[in-house]
PDB file of C-alpha atoms in Angstrom:
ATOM      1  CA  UNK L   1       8.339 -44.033 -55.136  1.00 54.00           C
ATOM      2  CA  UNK L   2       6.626 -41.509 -53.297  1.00 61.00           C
ATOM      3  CA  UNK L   3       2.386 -40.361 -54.358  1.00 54.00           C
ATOM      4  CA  UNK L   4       1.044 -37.095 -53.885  1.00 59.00           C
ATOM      5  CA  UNK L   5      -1.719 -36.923 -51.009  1.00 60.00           C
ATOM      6  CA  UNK L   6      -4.419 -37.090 -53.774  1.00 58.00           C
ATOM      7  CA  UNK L   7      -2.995 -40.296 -55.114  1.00 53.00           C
ATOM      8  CA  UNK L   8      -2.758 -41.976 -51.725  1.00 51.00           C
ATOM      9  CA  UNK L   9      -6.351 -41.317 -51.300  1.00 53.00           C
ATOM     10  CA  UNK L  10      -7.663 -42.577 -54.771  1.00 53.00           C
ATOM     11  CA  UNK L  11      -6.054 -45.844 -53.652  1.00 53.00           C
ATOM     12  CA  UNK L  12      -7.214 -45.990 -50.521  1.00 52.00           C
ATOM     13  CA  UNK L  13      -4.223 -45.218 -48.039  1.00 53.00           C
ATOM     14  CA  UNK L  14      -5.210 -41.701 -46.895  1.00 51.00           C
ATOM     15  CA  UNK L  15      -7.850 -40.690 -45.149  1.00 50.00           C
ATOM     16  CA  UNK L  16     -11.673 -42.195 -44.993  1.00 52.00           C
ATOM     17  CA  UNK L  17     -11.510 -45.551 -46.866  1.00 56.00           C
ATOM     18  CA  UNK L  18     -15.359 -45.881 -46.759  1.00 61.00           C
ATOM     19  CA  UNK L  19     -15.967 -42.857 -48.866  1.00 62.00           C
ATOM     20  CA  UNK L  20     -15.051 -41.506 -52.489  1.00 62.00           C
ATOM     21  CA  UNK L  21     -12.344 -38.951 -52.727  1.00 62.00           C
ATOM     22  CA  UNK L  22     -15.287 -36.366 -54.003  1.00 65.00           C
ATOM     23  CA  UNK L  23     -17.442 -37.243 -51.313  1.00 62.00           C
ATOM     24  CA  UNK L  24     -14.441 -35.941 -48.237  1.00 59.00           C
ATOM     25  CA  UNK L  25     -14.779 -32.906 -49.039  1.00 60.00           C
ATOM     26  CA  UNK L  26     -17.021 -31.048 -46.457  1.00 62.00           C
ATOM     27  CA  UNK L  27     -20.350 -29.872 -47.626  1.00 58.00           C
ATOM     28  CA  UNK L  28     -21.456 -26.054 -46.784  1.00 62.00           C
ATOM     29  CA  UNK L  29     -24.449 -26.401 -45.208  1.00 63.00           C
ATOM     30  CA  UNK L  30     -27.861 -24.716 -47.327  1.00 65.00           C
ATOM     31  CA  UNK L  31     -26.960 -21.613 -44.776  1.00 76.00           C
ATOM     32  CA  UNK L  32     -29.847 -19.870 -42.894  1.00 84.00           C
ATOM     33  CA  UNK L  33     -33.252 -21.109 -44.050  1.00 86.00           C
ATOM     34  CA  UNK L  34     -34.944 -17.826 -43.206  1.00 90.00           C
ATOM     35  CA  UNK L  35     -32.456 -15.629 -45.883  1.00 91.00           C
ATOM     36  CA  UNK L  36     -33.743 -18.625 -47.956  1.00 89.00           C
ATOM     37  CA  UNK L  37     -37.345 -17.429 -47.610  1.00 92.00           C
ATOM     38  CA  UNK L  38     -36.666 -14.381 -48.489  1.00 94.00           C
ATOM     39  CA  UNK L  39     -34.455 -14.574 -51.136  1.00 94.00           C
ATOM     40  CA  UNK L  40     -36.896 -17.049 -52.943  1.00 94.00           C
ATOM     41  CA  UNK L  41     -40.079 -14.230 -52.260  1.00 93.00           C
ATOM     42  CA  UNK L  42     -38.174 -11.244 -53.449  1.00 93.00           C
ATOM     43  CA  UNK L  43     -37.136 -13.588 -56.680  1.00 94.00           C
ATOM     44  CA  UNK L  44     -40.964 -14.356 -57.343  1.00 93.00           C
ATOM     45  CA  UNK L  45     -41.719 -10.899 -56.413  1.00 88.00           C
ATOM     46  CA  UNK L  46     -39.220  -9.281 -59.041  1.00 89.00           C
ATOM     47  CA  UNK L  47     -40.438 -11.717 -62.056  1.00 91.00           C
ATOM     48  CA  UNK L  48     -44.228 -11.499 -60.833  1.00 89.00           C
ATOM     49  CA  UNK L  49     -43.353  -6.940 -61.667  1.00 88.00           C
ATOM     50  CA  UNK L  50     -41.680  -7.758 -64.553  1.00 88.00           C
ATOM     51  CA  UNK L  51     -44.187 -10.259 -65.864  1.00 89.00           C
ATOM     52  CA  UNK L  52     -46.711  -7.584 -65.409  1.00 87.00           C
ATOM     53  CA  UNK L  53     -44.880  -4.651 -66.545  1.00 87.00           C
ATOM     54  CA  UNK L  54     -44.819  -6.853 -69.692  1.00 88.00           C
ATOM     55  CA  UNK L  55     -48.305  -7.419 -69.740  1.00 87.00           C
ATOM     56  CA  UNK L  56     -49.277  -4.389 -69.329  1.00 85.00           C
ATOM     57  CA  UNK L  57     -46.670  -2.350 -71.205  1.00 86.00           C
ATOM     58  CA  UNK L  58     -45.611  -0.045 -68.420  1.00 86.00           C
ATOM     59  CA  UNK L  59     -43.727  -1.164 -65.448  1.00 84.00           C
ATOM     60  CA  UNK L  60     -45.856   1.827 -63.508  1.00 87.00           C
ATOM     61  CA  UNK L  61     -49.352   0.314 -64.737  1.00 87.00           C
ATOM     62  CA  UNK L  62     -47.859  -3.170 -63.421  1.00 85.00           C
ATOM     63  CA  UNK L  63     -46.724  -1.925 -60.070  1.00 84.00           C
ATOM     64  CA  UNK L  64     -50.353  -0.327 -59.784  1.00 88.00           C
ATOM     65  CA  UNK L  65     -51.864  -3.231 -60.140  1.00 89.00           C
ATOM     66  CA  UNK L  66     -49.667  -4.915 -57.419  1.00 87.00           C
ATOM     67  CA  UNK L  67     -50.600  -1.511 -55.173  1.00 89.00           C
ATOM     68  CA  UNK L  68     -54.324  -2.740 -55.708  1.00 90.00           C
ATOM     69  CA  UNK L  69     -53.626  -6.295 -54.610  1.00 89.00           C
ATOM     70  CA  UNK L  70     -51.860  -5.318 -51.905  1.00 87.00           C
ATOM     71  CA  UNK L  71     -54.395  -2.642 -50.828  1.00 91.00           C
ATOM     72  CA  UNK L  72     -57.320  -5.080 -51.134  1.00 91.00           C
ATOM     73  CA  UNK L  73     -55.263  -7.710 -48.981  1.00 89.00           C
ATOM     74  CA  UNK L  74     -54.454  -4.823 -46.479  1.00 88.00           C
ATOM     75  CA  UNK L  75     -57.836  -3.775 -45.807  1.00 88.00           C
ATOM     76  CA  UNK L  76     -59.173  -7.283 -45.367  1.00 88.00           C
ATOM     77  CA  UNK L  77     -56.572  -7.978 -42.947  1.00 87.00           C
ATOM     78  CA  UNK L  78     -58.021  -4.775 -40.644  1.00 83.00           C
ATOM     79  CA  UNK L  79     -61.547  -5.604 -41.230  1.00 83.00           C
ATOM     80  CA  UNK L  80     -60.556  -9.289 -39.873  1.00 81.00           C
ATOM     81  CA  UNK L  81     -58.435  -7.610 -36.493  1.00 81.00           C
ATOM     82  CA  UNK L  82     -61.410  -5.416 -36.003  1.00 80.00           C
ATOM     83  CA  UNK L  83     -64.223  -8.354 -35.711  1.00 77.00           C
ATOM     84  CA  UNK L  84     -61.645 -10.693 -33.745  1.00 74.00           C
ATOM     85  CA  UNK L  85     -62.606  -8.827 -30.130  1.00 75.00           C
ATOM     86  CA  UNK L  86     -66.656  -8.988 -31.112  1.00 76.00           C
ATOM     87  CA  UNK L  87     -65.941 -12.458 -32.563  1.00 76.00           C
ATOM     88  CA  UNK L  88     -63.646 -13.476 -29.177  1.00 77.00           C
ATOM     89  CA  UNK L  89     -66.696 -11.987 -26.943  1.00 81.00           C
ATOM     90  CA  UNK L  90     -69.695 -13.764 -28.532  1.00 81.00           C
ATOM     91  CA  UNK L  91     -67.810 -17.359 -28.325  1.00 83.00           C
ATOM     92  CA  UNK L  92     -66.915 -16.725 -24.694  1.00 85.00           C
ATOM     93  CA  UNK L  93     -70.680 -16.171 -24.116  1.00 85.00           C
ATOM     94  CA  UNK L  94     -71.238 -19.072 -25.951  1.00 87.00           C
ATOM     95  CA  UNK L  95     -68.600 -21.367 -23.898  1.00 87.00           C
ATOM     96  CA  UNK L  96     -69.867 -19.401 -20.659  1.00 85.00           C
ATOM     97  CA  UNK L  97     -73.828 -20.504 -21.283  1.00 84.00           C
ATOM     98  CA  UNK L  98     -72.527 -24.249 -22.475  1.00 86.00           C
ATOM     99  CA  UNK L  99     -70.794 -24.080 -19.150  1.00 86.00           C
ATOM    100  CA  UNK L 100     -73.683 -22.793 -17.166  1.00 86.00           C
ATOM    101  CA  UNK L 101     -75.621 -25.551 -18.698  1.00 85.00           C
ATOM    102  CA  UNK L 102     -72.972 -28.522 -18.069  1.00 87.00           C
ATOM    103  CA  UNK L 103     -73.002 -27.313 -14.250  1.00 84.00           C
ATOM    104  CA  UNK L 104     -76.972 -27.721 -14.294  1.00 84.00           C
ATOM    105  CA  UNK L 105     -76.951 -30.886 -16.268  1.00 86.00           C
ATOM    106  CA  UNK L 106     -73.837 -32.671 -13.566  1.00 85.00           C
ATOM    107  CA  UNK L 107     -75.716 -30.977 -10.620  1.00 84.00           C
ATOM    108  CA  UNK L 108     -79.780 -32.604 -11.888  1.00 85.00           C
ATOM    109  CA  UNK L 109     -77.915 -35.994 -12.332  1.00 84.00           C
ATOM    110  CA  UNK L 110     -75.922 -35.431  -9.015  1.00 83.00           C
ATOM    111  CA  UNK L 111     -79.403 -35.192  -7.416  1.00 82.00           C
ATOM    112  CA  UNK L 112     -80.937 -38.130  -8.989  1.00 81.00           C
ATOM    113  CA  UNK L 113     -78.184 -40.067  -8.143  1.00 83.00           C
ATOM    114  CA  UNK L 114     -78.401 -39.105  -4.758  1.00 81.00           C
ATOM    115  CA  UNK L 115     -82.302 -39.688  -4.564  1.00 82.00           C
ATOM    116  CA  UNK L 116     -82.073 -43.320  -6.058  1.00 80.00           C
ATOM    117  CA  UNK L 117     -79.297 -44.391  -3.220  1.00 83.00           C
ATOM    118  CA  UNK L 118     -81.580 -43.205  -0.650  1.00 82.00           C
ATOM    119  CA  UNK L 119     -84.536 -45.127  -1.988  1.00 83.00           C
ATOM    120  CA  UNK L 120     -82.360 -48.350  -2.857  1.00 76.00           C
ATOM    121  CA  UNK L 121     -81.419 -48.426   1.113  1.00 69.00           C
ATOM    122  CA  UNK L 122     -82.908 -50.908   3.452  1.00 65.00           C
TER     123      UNK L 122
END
């Protein structure tokens, strides 16, 4: 008597014998993780404007408040590029000085060193 393939592989005769006939098939993978990301923020995105067009009655009064967020966020965001080159210039004074001051500190105990072999020699 002759089985159909899926018969021969329930029993064991066909195919993989280590695995379960529903674990052969292949698995797609989760696809691009990035189209993931984005997906998932434009999801919360869409419920966080309809969860305020709810609150707030009016889906224009909710996507205002959003605007103000986003605003706010915005201008923080170009008040924190602007300070970065004043901010980048006062610590490379700082490392400069600590440097300056490292060089003086290796050069005073370059000296001593120097002074006590001379005075430790016969």
């Amino acid at each position: 008597m002759r089985f159909s393939e899926p018969m021969k592989m329930a029993d064991g005769h066909g195919g993989s014998e280590h695995n379960p006939v529903w674990a052969r098939t292949k698995r797609r993978s989760g696809g691009n993780p990035l189209i993931g990301l984005i997906v998932t923020l434009l999801a919360l995105f869409g419920a966080l404007t309809i969860a305020l067009g709810v609150k707030e009655r009016s889906v224009a009064e909710g996507g205002a408040i959003i605007d103000g967020w986003l605003s706010s966020g915005w201008h923080a965001a170009q008040r924190a590029v602007g300070k970065a080159p004043q901010t980048a210039e006062v610590a490379a004074d700082k490392a400069g000085d600590a440097a300056e001051k490292a060089g003086d500190a290796v050069a005073a105990g370059a000296q001593k060193a120097a002074d006590e072999i001379k005075t430790s020699q016969p």
